[in-house]
Tab-separated table of C-alpha atoms in Angstrom:
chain	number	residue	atom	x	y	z
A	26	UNK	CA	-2.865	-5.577	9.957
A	27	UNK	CA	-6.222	-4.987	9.400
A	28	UNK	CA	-8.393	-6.274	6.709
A	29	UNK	CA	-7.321	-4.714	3.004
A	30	UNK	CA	-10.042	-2.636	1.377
A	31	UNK	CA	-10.274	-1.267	-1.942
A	32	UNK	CA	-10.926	2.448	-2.117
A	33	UNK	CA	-14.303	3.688	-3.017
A	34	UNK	CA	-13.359	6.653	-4.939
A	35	UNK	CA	-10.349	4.454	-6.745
A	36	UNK	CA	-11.616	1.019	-7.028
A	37	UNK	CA	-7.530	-0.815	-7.801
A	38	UNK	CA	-5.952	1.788	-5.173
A	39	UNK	CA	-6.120	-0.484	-1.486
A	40	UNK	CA	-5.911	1.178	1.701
A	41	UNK	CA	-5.528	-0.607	4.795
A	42	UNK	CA	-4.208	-0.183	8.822
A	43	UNK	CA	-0.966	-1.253	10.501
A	44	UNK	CA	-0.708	-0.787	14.270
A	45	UNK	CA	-1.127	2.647	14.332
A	46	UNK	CA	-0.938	3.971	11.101
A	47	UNK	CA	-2.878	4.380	7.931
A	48	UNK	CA	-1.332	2.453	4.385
A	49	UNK	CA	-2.006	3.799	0.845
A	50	UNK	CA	-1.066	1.497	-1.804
A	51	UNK	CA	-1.704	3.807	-4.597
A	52	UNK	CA	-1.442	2.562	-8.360
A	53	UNK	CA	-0.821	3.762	-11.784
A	54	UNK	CA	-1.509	1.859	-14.957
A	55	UNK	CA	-0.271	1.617	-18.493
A	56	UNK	CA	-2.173	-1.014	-19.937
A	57	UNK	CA	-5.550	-1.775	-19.985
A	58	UNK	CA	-6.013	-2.332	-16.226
A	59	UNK	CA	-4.466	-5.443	-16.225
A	60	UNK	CA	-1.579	-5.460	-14.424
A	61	UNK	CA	-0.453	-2.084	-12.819
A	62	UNK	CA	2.582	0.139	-14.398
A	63	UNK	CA	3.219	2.255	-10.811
A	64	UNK	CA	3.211	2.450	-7.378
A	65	UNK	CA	3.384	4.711	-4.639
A	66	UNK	CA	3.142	4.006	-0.940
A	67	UNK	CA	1.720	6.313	1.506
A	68	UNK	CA	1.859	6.173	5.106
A	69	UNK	CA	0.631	7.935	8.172
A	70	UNK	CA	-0.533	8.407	11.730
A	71	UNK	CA	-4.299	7.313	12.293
A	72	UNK	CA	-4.247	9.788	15.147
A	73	UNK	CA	-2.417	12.760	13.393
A	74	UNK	CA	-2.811	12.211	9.676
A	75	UNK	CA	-1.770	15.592	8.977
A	76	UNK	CA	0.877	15.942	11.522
A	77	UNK	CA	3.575	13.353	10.013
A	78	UNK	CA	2.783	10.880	6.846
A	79	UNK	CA	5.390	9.455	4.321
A	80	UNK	CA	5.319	8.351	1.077
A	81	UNK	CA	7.638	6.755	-1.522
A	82	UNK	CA	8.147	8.399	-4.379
A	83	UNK	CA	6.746	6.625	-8.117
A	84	UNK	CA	8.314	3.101	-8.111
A	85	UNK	CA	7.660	2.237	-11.239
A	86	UNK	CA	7.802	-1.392	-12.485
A	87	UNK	CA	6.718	-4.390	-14.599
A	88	UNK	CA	4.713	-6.458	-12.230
A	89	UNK	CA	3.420	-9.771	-13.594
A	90	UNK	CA	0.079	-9.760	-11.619
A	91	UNK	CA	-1.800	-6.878	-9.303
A	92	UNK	CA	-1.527	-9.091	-6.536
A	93	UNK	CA	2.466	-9.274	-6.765
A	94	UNK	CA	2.611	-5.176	-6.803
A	95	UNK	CA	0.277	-5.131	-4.097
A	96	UNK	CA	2.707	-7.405	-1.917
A	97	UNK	CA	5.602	-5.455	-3.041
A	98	UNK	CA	3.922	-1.910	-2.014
A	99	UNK	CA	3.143	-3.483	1.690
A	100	UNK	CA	6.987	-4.762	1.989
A	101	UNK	CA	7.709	-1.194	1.151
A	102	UNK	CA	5.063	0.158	4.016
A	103	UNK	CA	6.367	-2.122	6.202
A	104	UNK	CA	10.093	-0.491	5.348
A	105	UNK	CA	8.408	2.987	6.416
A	106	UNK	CA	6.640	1.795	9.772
A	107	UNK	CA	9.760	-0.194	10.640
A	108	UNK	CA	12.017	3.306	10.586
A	109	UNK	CA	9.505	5.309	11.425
A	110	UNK	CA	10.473	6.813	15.437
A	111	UNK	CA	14.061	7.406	13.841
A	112	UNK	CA	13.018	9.267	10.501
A	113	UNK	CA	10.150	11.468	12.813
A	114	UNK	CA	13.253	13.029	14.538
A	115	UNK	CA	15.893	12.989	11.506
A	116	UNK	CA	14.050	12.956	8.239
A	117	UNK	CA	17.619	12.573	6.510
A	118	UNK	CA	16.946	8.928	7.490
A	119	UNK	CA	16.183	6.463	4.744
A	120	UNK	CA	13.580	3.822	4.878
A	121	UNK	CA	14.051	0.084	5.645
């Protein structure tokens, strides 16, 4: 995994590589930017962004810190990367 970076147009959204493939940890928030409210994870092809990507739908949960949501959105990339050969030909095939 490559370094983490946080997006320049969305300074609390982090998007980083894996192997392969491009990771979007994408966040929502409730409060006052403290801690966030949301999550969704978004994955894809470096080569073929357009071609296949997947993403969770809103997870939504009460995280205690930003750095706890942003280890629970790469468990959940990790989930889509692990299945990913097997949901690219069957995308009936869940996650992790």
């Amino acid at each position: 995994m490559t370094d983490i970076k946080m997006a320049e147009d969305r300074p609390r959204d982090i998007h980083y590589k894996d192997g392969v493939y491009d990771v979007s940890l994408i966040f929502g928030w409730l409060d006052s930017g403290k801690k966030p409210s949301g999550l969704r994870v978004h994955v894809a092809e470096t080569a073929k962004p357009t071609n296949f990507a997947q993403s969770t739908g809103s997870i939504q949960k009460t995280w205690s810190t930003f750095e706890e949501a942003t280890e629970e959105g790469k468990k959940f990339a990790t989930g889509l990367i692990s299945t990913w050969p097997k949901r690219k030909e069957n995308p009936e095939i869940e996650a992790g």
